[in-house]
Coordinates of C-alpha atoms in Angstrom, one line a residue:
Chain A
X1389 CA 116.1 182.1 -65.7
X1390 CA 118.5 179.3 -64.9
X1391 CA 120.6 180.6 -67.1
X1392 CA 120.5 184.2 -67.9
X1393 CA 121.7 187.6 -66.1
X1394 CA 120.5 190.8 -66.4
X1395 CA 121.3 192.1 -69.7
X1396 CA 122.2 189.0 -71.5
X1397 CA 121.3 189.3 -75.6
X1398 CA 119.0 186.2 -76.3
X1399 CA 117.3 185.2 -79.8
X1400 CA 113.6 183.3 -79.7
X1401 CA 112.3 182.5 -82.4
X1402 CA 108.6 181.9 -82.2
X1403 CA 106.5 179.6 -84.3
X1404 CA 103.1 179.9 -81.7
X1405 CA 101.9 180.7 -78.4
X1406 CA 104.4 178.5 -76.9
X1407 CA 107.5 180.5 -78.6
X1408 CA 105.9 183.5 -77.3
X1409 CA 106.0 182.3 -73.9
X1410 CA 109.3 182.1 -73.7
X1411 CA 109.4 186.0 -74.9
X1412 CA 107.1 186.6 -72.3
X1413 CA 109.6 185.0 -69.6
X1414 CA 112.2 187.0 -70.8
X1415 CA 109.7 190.5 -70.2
X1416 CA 109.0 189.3 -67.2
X1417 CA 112.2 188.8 -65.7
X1418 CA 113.3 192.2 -67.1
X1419 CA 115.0 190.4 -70.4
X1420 CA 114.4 192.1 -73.9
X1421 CA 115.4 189.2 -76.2
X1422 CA 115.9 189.6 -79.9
X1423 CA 112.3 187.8 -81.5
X1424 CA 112.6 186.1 -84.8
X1425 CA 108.8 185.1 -85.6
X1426 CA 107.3 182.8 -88.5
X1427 CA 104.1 182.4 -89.8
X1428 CA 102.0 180.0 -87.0
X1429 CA 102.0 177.0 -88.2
X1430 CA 105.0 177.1 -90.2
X1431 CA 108.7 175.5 -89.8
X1432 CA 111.4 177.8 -88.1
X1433 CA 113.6 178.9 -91.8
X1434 CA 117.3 177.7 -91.1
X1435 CA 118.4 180.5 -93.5
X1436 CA 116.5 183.5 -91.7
X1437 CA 118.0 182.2 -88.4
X1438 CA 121.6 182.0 -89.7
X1439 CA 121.7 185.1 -91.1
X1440 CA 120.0 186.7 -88.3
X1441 CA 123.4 184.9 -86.4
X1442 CA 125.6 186.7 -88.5
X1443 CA 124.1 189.9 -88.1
X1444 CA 123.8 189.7 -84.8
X1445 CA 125.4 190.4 -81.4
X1446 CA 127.0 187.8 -78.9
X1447 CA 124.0 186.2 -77.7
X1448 CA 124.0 184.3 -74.4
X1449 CA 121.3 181.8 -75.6
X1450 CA 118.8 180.9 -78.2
X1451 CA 115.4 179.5 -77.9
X1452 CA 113.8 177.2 -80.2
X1453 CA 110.7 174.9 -80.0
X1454 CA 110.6 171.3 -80.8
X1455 CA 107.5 171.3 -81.5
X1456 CA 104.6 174.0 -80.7
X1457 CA 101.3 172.2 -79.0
X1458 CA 99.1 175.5 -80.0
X1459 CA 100.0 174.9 -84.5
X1460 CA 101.0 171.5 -84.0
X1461 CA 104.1 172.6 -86.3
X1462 CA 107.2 170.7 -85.9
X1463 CA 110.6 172.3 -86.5
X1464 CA 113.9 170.8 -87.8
X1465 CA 116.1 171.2 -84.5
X1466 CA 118.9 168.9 -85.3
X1467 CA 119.7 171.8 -88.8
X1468 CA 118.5 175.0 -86.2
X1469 CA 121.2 173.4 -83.5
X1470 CA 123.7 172.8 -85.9
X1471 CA 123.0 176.1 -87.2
X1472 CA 123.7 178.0 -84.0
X1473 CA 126.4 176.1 -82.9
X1474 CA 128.5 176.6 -86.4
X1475 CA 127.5 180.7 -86.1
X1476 CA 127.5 181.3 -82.1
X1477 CA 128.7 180.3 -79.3
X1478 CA 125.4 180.5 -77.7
X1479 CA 123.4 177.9 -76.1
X1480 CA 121.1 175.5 -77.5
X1481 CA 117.8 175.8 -75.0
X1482 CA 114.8 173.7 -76.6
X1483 CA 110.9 173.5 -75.1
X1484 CA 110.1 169.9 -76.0
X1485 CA 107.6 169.2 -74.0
X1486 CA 104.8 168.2 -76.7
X1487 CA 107.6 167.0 -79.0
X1488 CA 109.7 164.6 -77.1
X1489 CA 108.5 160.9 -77.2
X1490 CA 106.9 162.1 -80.4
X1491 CA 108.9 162.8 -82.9
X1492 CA 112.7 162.0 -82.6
X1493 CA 115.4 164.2 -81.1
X1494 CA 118.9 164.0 -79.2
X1495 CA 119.9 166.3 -76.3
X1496 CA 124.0 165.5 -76.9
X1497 CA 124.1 164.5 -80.6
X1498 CA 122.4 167.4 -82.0
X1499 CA 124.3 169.9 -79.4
X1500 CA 121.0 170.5 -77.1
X1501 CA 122.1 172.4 -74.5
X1502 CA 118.8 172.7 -72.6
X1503 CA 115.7 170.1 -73.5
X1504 CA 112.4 170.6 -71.4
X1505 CA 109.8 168.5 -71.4
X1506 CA 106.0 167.6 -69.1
X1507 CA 104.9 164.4 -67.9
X1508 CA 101.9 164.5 -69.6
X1509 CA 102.7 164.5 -73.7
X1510 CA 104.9 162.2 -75.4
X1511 CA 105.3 160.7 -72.2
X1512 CA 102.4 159.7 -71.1
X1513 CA 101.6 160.6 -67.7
X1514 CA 99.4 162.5 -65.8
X1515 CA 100.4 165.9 -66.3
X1516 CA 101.9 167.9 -62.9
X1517 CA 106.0 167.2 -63.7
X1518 CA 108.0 168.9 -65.8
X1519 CA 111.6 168.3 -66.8
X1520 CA 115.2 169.1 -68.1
X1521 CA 117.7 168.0 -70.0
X1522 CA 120.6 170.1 -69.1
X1523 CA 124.5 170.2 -70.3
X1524 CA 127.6 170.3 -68.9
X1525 CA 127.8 174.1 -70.8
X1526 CA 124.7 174.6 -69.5
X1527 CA 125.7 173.8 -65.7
X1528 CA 128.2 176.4 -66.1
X1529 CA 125.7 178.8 -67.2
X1530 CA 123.2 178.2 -64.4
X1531 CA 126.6 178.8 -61.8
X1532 CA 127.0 181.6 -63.6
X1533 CA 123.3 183.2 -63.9
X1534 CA 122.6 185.8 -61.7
X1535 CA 118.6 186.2 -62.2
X1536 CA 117.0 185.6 -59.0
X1537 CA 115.6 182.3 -58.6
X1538 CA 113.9 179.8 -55.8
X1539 CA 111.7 177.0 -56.8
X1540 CA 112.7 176.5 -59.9
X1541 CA 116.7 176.8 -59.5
X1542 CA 118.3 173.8 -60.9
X1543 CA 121.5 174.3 -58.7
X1544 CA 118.9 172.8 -55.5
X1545 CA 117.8 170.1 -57.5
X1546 CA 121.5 168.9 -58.3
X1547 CA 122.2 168.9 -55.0
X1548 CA 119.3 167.3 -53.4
X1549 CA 119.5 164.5 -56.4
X1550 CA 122.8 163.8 -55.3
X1551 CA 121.4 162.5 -51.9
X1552 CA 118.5 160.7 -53.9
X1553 CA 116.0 163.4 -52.7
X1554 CA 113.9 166.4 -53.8
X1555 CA 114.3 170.0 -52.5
X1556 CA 110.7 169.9 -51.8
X1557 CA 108.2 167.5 -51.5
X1558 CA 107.0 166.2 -55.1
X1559 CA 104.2 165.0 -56.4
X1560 CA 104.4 161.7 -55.8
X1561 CA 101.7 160.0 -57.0
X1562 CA 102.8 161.5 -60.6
X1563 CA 106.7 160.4 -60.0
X1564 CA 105.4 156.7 -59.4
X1565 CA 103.0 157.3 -62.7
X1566 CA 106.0 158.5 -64.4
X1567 CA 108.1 155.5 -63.6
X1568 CA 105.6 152.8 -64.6
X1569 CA 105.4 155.0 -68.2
X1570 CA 108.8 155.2 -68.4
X1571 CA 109.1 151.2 -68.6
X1572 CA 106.8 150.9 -71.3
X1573 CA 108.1 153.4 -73.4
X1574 CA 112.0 151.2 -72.6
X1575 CA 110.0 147.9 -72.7
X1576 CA 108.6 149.7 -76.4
X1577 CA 111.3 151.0 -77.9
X1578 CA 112.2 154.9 -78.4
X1579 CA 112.5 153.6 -82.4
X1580 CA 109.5 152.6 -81.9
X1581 CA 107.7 154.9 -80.2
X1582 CA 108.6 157.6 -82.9
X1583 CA 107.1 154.9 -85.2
X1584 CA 103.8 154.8 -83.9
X1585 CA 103.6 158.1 -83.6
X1586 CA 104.1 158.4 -87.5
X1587 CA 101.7 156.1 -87.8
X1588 CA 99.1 157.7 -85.6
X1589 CA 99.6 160.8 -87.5
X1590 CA 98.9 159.2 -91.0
X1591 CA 96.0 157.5 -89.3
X1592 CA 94.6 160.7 -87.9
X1593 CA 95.1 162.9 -91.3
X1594 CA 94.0 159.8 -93.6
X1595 CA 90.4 159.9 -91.5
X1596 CA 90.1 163.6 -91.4
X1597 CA 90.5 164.1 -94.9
X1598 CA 88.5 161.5 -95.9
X1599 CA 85.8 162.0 -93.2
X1600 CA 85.7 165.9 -93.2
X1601 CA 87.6 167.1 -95.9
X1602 CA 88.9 170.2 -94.1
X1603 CA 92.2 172.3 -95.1
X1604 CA 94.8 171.5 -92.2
X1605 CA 96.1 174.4 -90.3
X1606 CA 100.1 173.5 -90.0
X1607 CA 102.1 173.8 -93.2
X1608 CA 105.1 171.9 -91.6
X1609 CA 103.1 169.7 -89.4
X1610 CA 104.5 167.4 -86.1
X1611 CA 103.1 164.1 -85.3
X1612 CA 101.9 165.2 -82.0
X1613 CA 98.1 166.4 -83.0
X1614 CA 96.4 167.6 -86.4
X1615 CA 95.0 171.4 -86.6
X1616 CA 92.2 171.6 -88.7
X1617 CA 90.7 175.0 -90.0
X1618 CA 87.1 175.0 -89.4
X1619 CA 84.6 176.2 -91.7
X1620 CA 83.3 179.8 -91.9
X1621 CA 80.4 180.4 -89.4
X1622 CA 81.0 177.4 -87.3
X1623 CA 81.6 178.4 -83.3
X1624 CA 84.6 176.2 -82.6
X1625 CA 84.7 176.9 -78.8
X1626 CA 80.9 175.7 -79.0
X1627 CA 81.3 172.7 -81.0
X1628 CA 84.1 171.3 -79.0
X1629 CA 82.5 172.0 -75.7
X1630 CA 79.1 169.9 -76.8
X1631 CA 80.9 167.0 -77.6
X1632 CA 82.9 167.1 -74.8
X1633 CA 79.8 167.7 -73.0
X1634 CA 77.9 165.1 -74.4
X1635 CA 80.1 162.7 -75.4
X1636 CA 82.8 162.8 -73.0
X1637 CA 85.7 163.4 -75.8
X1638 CA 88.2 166.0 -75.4
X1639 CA 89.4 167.7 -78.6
X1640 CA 91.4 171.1 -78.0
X1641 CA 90.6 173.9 -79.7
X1642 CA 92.5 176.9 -81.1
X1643 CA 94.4 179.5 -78.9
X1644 CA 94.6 183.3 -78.6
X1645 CA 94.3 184.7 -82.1
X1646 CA 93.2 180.7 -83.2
X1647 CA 90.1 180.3 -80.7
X1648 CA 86.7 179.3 -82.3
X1649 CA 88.5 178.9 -85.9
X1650 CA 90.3 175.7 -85.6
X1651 CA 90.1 172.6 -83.4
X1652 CA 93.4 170.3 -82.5
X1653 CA 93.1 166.5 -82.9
X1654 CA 96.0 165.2 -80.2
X1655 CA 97.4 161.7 -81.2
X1656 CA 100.7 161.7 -78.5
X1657 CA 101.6 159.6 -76.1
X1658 CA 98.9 157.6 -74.1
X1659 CA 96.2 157.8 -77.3
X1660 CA 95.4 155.1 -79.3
X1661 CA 93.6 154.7 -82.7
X1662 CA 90.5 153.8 -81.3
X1663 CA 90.7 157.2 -79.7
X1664 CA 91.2 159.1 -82.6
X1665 CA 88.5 157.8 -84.2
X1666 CA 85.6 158.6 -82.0
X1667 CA 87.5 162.3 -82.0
X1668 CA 86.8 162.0 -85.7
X1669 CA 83.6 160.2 -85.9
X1670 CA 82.0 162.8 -83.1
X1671 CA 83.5 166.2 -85.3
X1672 CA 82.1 164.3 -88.5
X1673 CA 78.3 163.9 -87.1
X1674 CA 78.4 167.6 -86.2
X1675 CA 79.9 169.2 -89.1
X1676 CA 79.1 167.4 -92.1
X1677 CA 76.2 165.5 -91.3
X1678 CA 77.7 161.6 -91.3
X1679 CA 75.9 159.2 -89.8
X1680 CA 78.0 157.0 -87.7
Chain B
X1351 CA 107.8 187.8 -54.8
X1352 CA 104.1 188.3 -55.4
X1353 CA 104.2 191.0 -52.9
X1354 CA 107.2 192.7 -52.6
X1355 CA 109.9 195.0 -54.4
X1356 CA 113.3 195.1 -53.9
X1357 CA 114.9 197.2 -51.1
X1358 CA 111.5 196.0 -49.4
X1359 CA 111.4 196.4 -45.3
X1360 CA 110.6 192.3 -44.0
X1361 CA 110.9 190.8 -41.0
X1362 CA 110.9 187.1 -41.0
X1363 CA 109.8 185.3 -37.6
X1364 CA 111.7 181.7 -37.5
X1365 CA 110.9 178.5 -35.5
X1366 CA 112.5 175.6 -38.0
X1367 CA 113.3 175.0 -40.9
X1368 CA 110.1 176.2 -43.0
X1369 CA 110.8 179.5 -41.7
X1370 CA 114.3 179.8 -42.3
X1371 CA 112.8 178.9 -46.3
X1372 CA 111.1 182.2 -45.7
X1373 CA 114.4 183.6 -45.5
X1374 CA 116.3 181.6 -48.2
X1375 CA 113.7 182.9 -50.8
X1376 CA 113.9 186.6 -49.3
X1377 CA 118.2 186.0 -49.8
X1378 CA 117.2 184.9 -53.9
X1379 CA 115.4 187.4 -54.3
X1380 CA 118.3 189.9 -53.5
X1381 CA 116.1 191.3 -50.1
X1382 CA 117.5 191.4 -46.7
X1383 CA 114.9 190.5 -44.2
X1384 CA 114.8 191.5 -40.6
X1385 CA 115.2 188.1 -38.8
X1386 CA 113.9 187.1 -35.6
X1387 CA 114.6 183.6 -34.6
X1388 CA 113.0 181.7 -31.6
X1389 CA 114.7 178.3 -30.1
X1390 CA 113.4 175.6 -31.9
X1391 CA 110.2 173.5 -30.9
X1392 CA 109.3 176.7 -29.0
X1393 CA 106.1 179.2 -30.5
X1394 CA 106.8 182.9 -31.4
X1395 CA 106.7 184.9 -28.4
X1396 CA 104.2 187.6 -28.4
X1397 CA 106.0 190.0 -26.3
X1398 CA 109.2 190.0 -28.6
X1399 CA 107.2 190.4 -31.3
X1400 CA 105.5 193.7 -30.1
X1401 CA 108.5 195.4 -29.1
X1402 CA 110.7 194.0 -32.3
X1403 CA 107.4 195.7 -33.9
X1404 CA 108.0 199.2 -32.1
X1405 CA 111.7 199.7 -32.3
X1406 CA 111.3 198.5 -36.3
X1407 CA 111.5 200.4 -39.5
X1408 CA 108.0 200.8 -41.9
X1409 CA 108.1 197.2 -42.4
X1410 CA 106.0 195.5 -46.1
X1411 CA 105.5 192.5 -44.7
X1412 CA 105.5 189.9 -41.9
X1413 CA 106.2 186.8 -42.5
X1414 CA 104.9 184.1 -39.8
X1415 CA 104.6 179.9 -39.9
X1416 CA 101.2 178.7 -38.5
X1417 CA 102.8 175.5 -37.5
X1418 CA 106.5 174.0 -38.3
X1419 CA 106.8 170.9 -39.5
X1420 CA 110.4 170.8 -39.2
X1421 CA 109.8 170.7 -35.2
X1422 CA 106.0 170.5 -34.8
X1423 CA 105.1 174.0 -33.1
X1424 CA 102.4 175.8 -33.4
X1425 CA 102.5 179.3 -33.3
X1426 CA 99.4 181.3 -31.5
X1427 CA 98.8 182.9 -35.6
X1428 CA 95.2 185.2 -34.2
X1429 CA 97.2 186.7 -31.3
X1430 CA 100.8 187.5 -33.3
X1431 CA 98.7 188.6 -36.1
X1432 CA 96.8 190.7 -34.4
X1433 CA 99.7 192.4 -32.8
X1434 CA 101.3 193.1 -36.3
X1435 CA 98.0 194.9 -37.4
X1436 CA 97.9 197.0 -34.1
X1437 CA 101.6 198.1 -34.2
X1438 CA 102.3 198.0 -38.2
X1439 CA 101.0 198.8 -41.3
X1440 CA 102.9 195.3 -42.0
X1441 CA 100.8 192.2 -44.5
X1442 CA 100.7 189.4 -42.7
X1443 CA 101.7 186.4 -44.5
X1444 CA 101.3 182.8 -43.0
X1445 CA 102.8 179.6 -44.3
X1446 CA 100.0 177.1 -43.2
X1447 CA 101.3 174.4 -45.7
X1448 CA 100.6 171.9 -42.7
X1449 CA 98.5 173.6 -40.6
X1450 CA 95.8 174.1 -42.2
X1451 CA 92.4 171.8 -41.2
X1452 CA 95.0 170.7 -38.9
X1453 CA 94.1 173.7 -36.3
X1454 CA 92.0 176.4 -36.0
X1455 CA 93.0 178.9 -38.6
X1456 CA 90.7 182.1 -39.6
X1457 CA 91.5 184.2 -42.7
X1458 CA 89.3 187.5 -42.6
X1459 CA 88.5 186.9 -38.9
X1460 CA 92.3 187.1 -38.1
X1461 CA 93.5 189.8 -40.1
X1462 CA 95.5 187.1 -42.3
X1463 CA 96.4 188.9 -45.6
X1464 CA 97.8 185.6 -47.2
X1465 CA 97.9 182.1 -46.3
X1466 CA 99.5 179.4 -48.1
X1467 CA 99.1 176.0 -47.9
X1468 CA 99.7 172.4 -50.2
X1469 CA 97.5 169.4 -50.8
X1470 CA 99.2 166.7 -49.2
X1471 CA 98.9 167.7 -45.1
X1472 CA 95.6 168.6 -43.5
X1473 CA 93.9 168.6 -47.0
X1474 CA 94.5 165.1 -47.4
X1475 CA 95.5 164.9 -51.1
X1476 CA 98.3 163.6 -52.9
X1477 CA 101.3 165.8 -52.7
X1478 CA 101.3 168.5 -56.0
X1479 CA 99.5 171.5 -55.6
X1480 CA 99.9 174.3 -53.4
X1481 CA 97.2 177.1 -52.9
X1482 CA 97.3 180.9 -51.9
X1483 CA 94.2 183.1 -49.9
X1484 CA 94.8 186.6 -50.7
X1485 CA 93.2 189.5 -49.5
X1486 CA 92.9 192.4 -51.1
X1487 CA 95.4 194.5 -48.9
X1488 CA 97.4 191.8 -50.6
X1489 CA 96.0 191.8 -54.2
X1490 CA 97.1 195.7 -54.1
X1491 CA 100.5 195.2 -52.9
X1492 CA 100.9 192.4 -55.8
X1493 CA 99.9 194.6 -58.4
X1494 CA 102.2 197.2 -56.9
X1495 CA 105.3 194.5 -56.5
X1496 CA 108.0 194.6 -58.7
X1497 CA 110.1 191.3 -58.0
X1498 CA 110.0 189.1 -61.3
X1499 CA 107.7 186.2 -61.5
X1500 CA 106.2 184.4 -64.2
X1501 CA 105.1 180.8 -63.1
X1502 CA 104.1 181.8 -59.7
X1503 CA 102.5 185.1 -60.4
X1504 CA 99.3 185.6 -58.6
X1505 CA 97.8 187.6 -61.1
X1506 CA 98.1 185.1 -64.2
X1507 CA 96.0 183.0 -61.8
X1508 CA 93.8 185.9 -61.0
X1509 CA 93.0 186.1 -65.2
X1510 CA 92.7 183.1 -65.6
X1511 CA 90.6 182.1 -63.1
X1512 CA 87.8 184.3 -64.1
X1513 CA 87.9 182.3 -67.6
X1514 CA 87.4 179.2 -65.7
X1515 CA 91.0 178.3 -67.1
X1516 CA 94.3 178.0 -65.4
X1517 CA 97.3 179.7 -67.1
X1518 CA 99.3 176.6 -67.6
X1519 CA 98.3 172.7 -67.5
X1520 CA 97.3 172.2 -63.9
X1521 CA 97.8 168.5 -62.4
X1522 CA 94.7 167.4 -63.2
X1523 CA 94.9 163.9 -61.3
X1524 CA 95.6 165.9 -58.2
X1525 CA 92.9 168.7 -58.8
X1526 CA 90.0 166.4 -59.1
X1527 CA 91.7 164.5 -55.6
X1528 CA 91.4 167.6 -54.0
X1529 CA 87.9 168.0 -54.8
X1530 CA 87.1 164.6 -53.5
X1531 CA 89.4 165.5 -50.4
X1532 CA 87.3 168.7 -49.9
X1533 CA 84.3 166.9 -50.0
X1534 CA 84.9 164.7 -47.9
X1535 CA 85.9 168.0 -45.3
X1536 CA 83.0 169.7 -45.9
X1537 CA 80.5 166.7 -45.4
X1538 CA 83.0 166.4 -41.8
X1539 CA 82.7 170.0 -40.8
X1540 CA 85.8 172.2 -40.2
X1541 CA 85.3 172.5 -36.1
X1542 CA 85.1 168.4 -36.3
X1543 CA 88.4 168.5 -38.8
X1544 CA 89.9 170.3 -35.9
X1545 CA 88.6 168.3 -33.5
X1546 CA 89.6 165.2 -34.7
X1547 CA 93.0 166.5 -35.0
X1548 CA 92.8 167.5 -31.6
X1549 CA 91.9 163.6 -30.7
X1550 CA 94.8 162.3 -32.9
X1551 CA 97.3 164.2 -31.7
X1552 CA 96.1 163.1 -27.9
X1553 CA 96.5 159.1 -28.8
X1554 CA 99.7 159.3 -30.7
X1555 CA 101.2 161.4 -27.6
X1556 CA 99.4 158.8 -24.9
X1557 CA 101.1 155.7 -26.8
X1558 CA 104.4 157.5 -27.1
X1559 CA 104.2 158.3 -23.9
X1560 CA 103.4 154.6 -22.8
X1561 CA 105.4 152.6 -25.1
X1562 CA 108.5 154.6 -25.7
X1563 CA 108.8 157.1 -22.2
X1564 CA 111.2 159.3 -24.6
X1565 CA 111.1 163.1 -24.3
X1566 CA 108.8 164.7 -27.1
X1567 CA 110.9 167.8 -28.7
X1568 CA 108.3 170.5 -29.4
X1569 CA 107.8 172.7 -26.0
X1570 CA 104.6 174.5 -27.8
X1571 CA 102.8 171.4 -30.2
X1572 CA 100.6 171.1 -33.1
X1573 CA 98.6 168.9 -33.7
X1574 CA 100.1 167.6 -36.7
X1575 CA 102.9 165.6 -35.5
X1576 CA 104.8 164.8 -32.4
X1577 CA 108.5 165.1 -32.9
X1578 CA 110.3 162.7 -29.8
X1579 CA 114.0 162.3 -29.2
X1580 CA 115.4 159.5 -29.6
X1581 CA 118.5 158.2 -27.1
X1582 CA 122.0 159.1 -27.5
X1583 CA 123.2 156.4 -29.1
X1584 CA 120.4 155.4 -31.9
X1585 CA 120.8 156.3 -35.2
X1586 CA 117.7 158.2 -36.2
X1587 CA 118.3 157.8 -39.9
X1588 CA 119.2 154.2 -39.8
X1589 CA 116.1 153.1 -37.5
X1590 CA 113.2 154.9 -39.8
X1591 CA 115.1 153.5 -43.2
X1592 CA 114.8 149.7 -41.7
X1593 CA 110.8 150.2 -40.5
X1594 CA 110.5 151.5 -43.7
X1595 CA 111.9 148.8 -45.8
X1596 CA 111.2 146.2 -43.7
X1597 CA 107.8 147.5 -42.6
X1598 CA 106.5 149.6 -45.3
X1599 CA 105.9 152.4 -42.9
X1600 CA 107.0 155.7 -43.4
X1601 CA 107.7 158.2 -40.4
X1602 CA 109.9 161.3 -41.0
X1603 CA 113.3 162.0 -39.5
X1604 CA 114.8 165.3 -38.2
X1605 CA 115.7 167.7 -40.8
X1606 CA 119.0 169.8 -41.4
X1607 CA 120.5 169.9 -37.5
X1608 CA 117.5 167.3 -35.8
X1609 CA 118.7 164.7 -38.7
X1610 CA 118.8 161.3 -37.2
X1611 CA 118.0 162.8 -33.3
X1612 CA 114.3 163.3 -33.3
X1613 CA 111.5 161.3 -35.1
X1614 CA 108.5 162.8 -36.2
X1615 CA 105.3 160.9 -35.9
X1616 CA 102.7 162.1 -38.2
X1617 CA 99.1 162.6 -37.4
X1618 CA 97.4 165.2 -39.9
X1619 CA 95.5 164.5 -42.6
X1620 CA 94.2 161.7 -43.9
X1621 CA 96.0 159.7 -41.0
X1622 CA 93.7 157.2 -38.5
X1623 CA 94.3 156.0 -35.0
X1624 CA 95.8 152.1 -36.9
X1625 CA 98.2 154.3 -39.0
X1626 CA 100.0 156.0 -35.4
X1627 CA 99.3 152.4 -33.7
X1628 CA 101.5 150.4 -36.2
X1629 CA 103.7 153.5 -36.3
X1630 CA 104.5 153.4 -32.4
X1631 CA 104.3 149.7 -32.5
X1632 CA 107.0 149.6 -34.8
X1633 CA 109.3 152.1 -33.0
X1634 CA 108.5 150.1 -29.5
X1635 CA 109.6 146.7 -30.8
X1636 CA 113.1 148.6 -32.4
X1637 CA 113.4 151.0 -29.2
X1638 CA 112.7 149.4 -26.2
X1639 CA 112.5 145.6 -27.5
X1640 CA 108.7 145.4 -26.8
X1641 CA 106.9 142.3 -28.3
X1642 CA 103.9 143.8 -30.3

């Protein structure tokens, strides 16, 4: 909304429930964007999205996800951006906000126009902040936008940030969380955050397989949290809510069209091994018996 | 924008700078509220009310702060409120962000179709959330309002809320303060919340009054702060930055035209009698060159 007006011709393309948010933005603000949708828990196709380009009209903007919290798919933004700024003069707006921190991405060397993130993924806060990335083409968009806007209009932000303020109050407590997580992810490393993410990922998949032995649900998967397809017949909404019931562990489970039928093992940000294993060891007692 | 379509009939009653916000989202929004302004640190005056009322078009809605904490009024809410209901067929919508718990405030008792307020003020939270009552004079009118919304929209909340859910990540840190916070109101009792707002507001004026002698600015207070003006001469912005740094105290300046003339001295919330004492104590050693 920061940077549309009525009538402006936008592409999403939609990998999950998070894509089809920003569809449902769009509806609501009186938008009909062009939707380009994939199989869940598949990878954006470069190719369908470039020839979709060259079919199409001058679009204002397109919308991509980094990565989609509800498949846990990750999609190749650096091609997709270079993609759409070789084909369109549209911008680049990407929701990153399970994906940065996680896996690696660059707001002005892959042409981002727009990243947004939350303070409580990849970068390891409490969650109750969220945040953008925005360009200088982007800036000029926004001037130019003409949906209406109040809270959320970038233009007051700019302008309070230039007197080291807030338009509104903020949430404070999660600003000073934010800051003391920002240090250790600089004292860390980005490199090497993106590193132990990997490695949290091959942790997490090595255990499930060998501990459950259950078909994964992404085909193109991000290192932000495994999807695993439960078994016929199991309740998935029940099992997750006994063990968080009684055993204090919080393991997501499947959204809209995915409740009951998978569960979503999160290894971002603030969560360690030892974490992923009693996730693991808890779903392994239940569903196949193991004694641990 | 939950409750209103455009070319909507508003009027828009202003005593700082939180009602003037009313007016500033109206303006995004592309609506053109009836504005009645009143000097400010002086209440809403009944009388103009009623006869702005009478000479008035069908008005939607009536938009009304319980107390501004640009200035520190309070505004008689149960009598204003009632006149709208006698003279219109008018919602009355309340901003209570730091009034509420602060002073007497009835929903249903006081014909209030909407009251908002935040966590950080009376509620004595962290700053981050902000909450909506809504009657169902105002439930109707928000499933009848056309204005776009999609983060703020009452009736994602409404759905969601009967799942036990929220419709996006709620801050979580600042959710379970609040329920501490409202605990700890409950166990107090709401007329005792009031009244020990009432006894707050008394010492902080008494010390003012004895260790400074400046003139307070509000003609009609609250109880939630005590705005004073400070000398010709003193730089407001100055003088609060150095107790802050030096001191580690925070008390707010004037905002927009009162910036650097007044001081406001806090007493809402989860403010004690040793918080205002060390607050005046600091401003009488910089003011008047006491020795505390």
């Amino acid at each position: 909304i920061n940077l549309l007006s009525p009538g402006d011709a936008t592409l999403v393309c939609t990998t999950g429930v998070f894509g089809d948010r920003f569809v449902s933005i769009h509806q609501s603000f009186g938008l009909a964007p062009q939707v380009l949708p994939f199989e869940w828990g598949r990878a954006i196709d470069p190719d369908v999205l470039r020839k979709t380009l060259k079919s199409g009209p001058g679009l204002k903007a397109v919308f991509l996800q980094h990565t989609d919290t509800s498949t846990g798919v990750l999609n190749d933004v650096k091609t997709l951006a270079a993609i759409v700024r070789a084909e369109s003069d549209a911008l680049v707006v990407v929701d990153s906000v399970s994906g940065l921190a996680c896996e690696p991405l660059e707001t002005d060397a892959w042409g981002l126009d727009v990243v947004v993130t939350g303070s409580q993924k990849g970068l390891m806060n409490a969650p109750g902040l969220g945040f953008a990335a925005v360009s200088e083409r982007a800036w000029k968009a926004c001037d130019a936008a003409k949906l209406p806007r109040f809270n959320f209009d970038w233009r007051r932000m700019r302008k309070s940030i230039a007197d080291r303020e807030t338009p509104w109050t903020p949430a404070i407590s999660i600003v000073a969380g934010q800051a003391a997580a920002l240090q250790l992810l600089r004292a860390e490393g980005l490199e090497k955050v993106w590193a132990r993410h990997d490695d949290l990922a091959a942790h997490a998949r090595k255990l499930l397989k060998e501990k459950l032995g259950l078909p994964f649900y992404a085909k193109d998967p991000a290192n932000i949290l495994t999807g695993v397809v439960l078994p016929q017949g199991v309740d998935g909404v029940k099992l997750l809510a006994d063990i968080l019931r009684e055993e204090g562990i919080s393991i997501a489970g499947g959204q809209l069209e995915l409740k009951g039928k998978i569960f979503r093992l999160a290894h971002m940000g603030y969560i360690s091994k030892p974490d992923i294993d009693a996730g693991v060891d808890a779903l392994a007692r239940r569903l196949v018996g193991a004694k641990i």
